[in-house]
mmCIF file of C-alpha atoms and ligand atoms in Angstrom:
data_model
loop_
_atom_site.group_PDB
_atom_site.id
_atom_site.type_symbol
_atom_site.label_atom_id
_atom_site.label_comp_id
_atom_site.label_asym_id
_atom_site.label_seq_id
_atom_site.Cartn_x
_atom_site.Cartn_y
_atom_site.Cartn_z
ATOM 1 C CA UNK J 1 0.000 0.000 0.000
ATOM 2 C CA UNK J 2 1.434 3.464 -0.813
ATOM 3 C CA UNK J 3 0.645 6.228 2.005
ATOM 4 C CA UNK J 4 1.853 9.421 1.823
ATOM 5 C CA UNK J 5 1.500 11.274 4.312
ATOM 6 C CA UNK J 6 1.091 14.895 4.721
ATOM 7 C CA UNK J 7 0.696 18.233 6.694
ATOM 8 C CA UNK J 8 -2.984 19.042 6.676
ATOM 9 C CA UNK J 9 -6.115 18.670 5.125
ATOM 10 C CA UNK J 10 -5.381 21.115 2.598
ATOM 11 C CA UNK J 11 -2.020 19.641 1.515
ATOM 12 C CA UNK J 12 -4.315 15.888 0.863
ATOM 13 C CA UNK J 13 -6.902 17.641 -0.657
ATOM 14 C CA UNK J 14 -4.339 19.055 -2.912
ATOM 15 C CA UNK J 15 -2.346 16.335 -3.790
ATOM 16 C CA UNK J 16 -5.138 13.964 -4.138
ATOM 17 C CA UNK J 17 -7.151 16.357 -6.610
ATOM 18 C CA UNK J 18 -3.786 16.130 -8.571
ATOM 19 C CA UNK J 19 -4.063 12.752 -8.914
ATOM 20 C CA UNK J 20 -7.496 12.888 -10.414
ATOM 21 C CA UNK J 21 -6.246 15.738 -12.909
ATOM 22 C CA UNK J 22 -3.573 13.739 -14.172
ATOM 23 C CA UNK J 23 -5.848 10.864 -14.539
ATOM 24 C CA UNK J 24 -7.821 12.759 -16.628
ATOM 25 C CA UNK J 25 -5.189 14.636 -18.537
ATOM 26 C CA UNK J 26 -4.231 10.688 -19.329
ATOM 27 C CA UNK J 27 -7.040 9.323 -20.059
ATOM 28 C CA UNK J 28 -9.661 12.113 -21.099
ATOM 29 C CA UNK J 29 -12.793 9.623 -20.697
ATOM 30 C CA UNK J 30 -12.282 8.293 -17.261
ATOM 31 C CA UNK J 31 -14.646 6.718 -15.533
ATOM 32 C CA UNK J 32 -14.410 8.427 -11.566
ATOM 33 C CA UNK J 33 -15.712 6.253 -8.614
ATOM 34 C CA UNK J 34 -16.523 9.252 -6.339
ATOM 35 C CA UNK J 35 -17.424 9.838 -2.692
ATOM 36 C CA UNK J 36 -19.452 11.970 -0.468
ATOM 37 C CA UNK J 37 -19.691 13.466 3.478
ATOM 38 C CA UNK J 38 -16.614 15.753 4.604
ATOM 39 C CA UNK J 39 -13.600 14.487 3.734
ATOM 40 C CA UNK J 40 -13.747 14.955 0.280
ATOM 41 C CA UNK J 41 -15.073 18.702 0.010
ATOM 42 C CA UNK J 42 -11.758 20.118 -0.460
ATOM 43 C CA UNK J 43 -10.634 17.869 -2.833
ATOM 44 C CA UNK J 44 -13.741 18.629 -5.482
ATOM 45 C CA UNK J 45 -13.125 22.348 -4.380
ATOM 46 C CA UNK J 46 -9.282 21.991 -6.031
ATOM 47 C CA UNK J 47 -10.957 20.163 -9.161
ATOM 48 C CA UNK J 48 -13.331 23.167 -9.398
ATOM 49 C CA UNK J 49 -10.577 25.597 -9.405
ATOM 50 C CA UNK J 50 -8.758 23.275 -11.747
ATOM 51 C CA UNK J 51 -11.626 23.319 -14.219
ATOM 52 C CA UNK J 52 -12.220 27.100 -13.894
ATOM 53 C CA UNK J 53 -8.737 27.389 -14.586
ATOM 54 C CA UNK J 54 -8.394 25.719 -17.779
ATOM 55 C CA UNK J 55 -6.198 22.790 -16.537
ATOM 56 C CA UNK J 56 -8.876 20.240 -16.640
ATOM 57 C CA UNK J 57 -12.010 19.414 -18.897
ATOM 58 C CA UNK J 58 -14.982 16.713 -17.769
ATOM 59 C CA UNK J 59 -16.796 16.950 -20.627
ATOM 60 C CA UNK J 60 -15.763 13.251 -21.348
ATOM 61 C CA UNK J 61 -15.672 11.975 -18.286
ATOM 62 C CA UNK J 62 -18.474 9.741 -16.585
ATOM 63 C CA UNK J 63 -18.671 8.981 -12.965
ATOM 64 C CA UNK J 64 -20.388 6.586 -10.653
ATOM 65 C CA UNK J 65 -20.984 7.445 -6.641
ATOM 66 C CA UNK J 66 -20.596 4.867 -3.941
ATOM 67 C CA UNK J 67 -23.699 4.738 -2.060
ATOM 68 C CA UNK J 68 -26.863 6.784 -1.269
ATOM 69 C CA UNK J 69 -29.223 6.723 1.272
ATOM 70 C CA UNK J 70 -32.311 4.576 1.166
ATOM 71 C CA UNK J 71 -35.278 6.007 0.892
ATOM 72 C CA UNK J 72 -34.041 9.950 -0.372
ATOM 73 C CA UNK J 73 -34.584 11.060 -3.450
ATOM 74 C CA UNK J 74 -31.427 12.821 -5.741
ATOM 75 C CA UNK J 75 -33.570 16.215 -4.900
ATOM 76 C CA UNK J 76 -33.795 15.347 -0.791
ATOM 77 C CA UNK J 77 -30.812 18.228 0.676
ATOM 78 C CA UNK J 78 -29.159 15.123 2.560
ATOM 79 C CA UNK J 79 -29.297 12.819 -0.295
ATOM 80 C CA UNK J 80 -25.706 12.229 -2.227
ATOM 81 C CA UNK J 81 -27.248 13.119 -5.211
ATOM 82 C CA UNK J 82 -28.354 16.839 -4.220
ATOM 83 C CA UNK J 83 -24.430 16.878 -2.692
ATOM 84 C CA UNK J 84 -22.395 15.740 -5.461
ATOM 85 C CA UNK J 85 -24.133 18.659 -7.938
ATOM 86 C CA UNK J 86 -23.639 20.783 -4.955
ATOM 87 C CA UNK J 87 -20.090 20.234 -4.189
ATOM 88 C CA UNK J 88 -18.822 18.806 -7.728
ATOM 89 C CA UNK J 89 -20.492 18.783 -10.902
ATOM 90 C CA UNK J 90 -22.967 22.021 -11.011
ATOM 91 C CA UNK J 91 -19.546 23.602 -10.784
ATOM 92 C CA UNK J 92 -17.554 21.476 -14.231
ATOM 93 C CA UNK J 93 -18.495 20.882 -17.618
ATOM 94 C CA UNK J 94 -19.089 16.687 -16.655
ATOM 95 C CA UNK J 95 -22.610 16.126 -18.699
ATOM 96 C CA UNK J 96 -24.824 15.467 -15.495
ATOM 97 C CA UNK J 97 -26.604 12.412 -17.534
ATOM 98 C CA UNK J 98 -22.864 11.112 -17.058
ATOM 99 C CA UNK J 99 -23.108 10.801 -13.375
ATOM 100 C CA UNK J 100 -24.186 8.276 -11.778
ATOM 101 C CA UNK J 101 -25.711 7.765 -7.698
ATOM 102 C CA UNK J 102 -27.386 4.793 -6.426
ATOM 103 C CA UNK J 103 -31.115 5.572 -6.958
ATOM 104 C CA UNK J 104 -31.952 5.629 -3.311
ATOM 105 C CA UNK J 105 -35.705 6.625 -4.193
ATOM 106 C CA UNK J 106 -35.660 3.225 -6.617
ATOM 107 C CA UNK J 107 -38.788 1.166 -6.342
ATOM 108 C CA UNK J 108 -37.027 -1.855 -6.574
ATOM 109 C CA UNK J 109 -33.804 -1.516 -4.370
ATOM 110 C CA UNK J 110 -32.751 -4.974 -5.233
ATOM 111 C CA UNK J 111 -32.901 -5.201 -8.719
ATOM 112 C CA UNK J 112 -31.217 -1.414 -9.409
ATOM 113 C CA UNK J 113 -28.013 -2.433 -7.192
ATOM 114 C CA UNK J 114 -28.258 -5.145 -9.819
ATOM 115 C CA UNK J 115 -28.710 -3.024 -12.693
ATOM 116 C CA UNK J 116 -25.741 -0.488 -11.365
ATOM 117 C CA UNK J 117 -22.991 -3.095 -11.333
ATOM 118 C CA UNK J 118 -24.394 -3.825 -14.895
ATOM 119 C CA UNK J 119 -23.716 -0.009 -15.819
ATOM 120 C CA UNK J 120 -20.415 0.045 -13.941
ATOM 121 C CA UNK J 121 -19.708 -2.912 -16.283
ATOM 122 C CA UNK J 122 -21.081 -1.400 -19.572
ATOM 123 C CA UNK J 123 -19.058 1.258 -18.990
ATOM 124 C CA UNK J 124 -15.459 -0.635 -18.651
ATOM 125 C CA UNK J 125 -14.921 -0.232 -15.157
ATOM 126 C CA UNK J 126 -14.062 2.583 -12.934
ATOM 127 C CA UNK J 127 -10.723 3.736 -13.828
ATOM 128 C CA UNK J 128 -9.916 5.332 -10.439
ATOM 129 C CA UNK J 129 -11.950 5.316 -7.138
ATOM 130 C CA UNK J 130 -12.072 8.326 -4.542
ATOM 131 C CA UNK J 131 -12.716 6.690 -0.970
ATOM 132 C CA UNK J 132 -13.152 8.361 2.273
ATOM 133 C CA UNK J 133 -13.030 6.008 5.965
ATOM 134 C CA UNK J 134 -15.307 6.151 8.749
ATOM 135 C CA UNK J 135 -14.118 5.892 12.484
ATOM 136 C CA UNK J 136 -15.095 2.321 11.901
ATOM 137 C CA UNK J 137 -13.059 1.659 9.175
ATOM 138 C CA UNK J 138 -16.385 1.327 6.532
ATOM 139 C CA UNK J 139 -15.530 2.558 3.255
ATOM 140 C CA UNK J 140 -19.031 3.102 1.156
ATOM 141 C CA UNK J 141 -21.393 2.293 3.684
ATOM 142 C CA UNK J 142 -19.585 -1.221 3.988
ATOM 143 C CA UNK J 143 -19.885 -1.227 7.321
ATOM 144 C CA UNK J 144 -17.542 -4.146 9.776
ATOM 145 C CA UNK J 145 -18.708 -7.413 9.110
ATOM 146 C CA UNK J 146 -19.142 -6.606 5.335
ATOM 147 C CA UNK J 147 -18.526 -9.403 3.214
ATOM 148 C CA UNK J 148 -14.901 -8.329 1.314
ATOM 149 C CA UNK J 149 -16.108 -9.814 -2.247
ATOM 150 C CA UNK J 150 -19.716 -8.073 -1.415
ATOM 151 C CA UNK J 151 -21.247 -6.325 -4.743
ATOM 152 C CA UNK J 152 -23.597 -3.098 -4.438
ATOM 153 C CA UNK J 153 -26.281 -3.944 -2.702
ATOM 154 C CA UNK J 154 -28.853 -2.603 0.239
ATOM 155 C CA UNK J 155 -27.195 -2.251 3.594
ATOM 156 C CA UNK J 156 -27.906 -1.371 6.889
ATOM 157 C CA UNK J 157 -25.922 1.356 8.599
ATOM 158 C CA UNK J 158 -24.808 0.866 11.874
ATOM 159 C CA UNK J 159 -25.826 3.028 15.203
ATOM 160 C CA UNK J 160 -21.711 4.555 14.876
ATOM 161 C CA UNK J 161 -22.518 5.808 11.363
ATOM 162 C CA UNK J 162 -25.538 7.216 11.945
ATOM 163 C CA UNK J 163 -24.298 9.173 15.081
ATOM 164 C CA UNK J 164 -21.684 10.506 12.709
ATOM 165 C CA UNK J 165 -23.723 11.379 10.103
ATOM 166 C CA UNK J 166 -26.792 13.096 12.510
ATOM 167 C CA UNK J 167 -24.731 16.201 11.979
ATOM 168 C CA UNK J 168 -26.159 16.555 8.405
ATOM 169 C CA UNK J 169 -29.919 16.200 9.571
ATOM 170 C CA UNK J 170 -31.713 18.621 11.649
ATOM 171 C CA UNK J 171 -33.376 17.487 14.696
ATOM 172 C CA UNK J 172 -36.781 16.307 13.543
ATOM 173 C CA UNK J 173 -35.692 15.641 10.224
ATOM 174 C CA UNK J 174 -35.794 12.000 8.636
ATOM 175 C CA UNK J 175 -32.446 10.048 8.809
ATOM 176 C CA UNK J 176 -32.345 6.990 7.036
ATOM 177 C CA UNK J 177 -30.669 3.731 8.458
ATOM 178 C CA UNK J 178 -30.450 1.732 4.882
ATOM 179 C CA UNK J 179 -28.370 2.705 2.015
ATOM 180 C CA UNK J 180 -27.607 1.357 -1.141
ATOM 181 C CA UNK J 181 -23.984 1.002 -1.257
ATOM 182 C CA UNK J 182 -20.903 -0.333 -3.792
ATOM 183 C CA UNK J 183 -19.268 -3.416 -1.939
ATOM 184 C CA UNK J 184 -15.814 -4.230 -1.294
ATOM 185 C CA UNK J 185 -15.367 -6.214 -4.383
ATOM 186 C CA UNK J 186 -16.993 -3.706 -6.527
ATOM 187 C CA UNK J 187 -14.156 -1.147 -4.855
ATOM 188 C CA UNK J 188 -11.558 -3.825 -5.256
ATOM 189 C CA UNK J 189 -12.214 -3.974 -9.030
ATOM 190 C CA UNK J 190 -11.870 -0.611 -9.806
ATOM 191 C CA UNK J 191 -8.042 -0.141 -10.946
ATOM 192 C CA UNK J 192 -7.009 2.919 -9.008
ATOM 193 C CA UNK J 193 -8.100 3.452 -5.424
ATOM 194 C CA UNK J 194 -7.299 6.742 -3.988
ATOM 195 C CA UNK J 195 -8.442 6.743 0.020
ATOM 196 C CA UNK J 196 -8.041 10.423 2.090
ATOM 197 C CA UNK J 197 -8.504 10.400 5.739
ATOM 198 C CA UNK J 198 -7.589 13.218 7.808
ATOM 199 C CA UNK J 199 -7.936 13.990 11.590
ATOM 200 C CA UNK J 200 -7.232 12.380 14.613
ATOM 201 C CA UNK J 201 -10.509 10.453 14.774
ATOM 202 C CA UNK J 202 -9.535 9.200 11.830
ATOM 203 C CA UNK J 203 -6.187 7.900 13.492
ATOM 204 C CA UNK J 204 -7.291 4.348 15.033
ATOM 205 C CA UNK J 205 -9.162 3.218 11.410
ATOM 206 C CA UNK J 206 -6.170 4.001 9.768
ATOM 207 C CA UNK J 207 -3.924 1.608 11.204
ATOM 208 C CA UNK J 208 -6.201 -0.761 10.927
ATOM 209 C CA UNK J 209 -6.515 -0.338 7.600
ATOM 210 C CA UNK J 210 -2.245 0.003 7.075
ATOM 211 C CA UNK J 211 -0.915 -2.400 9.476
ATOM 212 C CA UNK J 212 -3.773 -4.569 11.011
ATOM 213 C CA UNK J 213 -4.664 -8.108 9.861
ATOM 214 C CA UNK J 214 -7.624 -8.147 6.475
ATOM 215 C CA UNK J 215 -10.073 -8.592 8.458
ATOM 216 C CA UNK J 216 -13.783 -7.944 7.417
ATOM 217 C CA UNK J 217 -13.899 -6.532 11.102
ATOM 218 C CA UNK J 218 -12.403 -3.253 9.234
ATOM 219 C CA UNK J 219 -13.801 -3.265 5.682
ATOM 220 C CA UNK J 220 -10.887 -0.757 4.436
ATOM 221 C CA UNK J 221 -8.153 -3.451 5.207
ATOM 222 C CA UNK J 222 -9.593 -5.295 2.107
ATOM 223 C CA UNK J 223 -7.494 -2.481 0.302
ATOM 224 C CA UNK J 224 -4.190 -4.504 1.107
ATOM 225 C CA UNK J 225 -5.248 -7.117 -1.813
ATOM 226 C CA UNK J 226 -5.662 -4.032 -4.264
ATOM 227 C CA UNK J 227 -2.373 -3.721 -6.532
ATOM 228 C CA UNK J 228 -2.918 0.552 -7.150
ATOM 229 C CA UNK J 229 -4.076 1.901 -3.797
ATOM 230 C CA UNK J 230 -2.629 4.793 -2.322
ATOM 231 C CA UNK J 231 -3.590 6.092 0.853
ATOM 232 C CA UNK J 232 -2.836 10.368 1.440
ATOM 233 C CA UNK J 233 -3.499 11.142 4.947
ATOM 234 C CA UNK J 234 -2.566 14.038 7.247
ATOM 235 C CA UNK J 235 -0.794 14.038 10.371
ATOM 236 C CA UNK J 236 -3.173 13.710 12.658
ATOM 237 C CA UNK J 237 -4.649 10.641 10.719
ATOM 238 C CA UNK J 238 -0.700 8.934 10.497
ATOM 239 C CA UNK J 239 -0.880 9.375 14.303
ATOM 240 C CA UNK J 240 -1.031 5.905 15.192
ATOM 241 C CA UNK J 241 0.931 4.242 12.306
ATOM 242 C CA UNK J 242 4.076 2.197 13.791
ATOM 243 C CA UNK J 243 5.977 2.727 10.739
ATOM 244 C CA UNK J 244 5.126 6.367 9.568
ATOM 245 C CA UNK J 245 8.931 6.993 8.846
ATOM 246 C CA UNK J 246 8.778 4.220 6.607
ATOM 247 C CA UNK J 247 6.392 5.098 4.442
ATOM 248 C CA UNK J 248 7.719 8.573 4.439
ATOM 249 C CA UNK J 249 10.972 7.422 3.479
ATOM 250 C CA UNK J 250 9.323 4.875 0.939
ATOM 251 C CA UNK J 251 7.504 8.069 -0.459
ATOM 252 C CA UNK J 252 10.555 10.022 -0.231
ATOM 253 C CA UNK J 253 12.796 7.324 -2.433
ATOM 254 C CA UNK J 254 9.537 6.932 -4.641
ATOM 255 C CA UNK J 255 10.034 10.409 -5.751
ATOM 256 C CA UNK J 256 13.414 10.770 -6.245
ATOM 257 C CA UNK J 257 13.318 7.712 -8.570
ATOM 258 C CA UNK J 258 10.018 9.208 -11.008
ATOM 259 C CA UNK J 259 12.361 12.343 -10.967
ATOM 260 C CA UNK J 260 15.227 10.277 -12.153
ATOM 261 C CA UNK J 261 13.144 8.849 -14.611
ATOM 262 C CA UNK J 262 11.574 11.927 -15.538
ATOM 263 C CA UNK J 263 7.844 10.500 -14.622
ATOM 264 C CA UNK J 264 5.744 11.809 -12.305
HETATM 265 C C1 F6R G 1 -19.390 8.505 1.511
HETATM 266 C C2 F6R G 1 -18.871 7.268 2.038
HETATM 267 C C3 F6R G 1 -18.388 7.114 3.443
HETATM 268 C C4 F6R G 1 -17.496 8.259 3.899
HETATM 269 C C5 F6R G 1 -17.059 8.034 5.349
HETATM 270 C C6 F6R G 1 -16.223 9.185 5.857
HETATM 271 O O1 F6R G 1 -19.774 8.362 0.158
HETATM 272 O O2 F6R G 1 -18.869 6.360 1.302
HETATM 273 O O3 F6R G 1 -17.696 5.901 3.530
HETATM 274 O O4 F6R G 1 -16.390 8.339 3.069
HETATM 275 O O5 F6R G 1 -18.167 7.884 6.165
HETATM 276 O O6 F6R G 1 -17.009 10.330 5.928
HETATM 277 P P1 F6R G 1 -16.362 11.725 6.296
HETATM 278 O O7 F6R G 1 -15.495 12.127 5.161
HETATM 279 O O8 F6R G 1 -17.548 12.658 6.433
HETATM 280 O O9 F6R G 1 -15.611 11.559 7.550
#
């Protein structure tokens, strides 16, 4: 696993919107796995600024979100739909019938987690997959216990993620506790995984993830069996890594080599 680790929130957000805009400078078409709640934010922020600047064009790329919430439609202010235009794509030139969320408002919840793998398929795969971690180690809303070959399906949150995600509803306001989500194989196959985490909470999920066994009792470990996964945290998330001067040297010698080479 590569992690690279940096200052602050700003520095990952940076650095992992980079990797997206090379992505795309490479391969104009790309098919983005993308993400919602906090961690993210910044990062779509740089690709805004990135767009508005002239480095970077959607127009041919497609995309295909991780999960939704059951039971909210794309228009619901909570929903991941209503987000992602929010924060990401009422902001670039991506063609919105390009962009893809779980239909959380689908009649039949079984049969469209069916019919998204099918489109993830049609489409040739996602090319590169934006993850973020909760405290639990979930990644999607595959929460512990998640079955690491699991496809996208309907899954029940558990009472940690809601908690963490009650600061998005008001307090009389409908929170959902099903979502429709991507699973761990569906991640797995995707051929780039980018995962940010930053902050302290994010600390103990993190080395779980880095140095603890697979275990389905963290669903982000499943991420040591991917062969292109790199991991840019901050500080505060690095916090309880064993070997953080490792992997900074690692990063360190990984650079100096691509400069050698004249790659980046
Ligand atoms: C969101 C998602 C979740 C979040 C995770 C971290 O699409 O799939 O796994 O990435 O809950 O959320 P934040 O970034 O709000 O800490």
């Amino acid at each position: 696993m590569k992690v690279v680790i940096l200052k602050d929130a700003a520095e990952v957000a940076k650095y992992g919107a980079d990797i997206f805009i090379k992505q795309i400078k490479r391969k104009p078409d790309s098919v983005l796995g993308l993400a919602t709640g906090s961690t993210p934010v910044a990062l779509y922020k740089e690709l805004i600024a990135a767009y508005q600047s002239g480095r970077v064009s959607f127009k041919n790329v497609s995309s295909f979100n991780l999960d939704e919430y059951l039971g909210l439609t794309g228009t619901h202010p909570q929903s991941y739909r209503y987000f992602m235009n929010q924060q990401l794509f009422d902001h670039i030139d991506i063609e919105k019938s390009q962009t893809a969320v779980p239909p959380g408002d689908a009649e039949d919840p079984f049969s469209a987690c069916e019919q998204y793998e099918h489109n993830i398929k049609q489409k040739g795969g996602i090319d590169i997959q934006l993850l973020g971690i909760g405290r639990n180690g979930h990644i999607g809303f595959n929460e512990p216990s998640s079955s690491l070959m699991s496809r996208t399906r309907v899954k029940t949150l558990t009472r940690a993620t809601i908690d963490d995600n009650a600061r998005f509803f008001g307090p009389d306001e409908y929170q959902p506790h099903l979502s429709i989500t991507m699973g761990i194989g569906t991640i797995l196959e995707s051929k780039k995984v980018v995962l940010l985490a930053t902050g302290a909470n994010k600390a103990e999920a993190i080395k779980a993830t880095v140095e603890g066994p697979l275990t389905a009792a963290c669903p982000a470990s499943a991420l040591q069996m991917h062969e292109h996964v790199v991991l840019v945290i901050d500080e505060a998330a690095a916090s309880q890594l064993a070997d953080v001067d490792f992997y900074k040297h690692i990063e360190m010698e990984n650079q100096k080599l691509l400069e050698r080479l004249g790659r980046d």
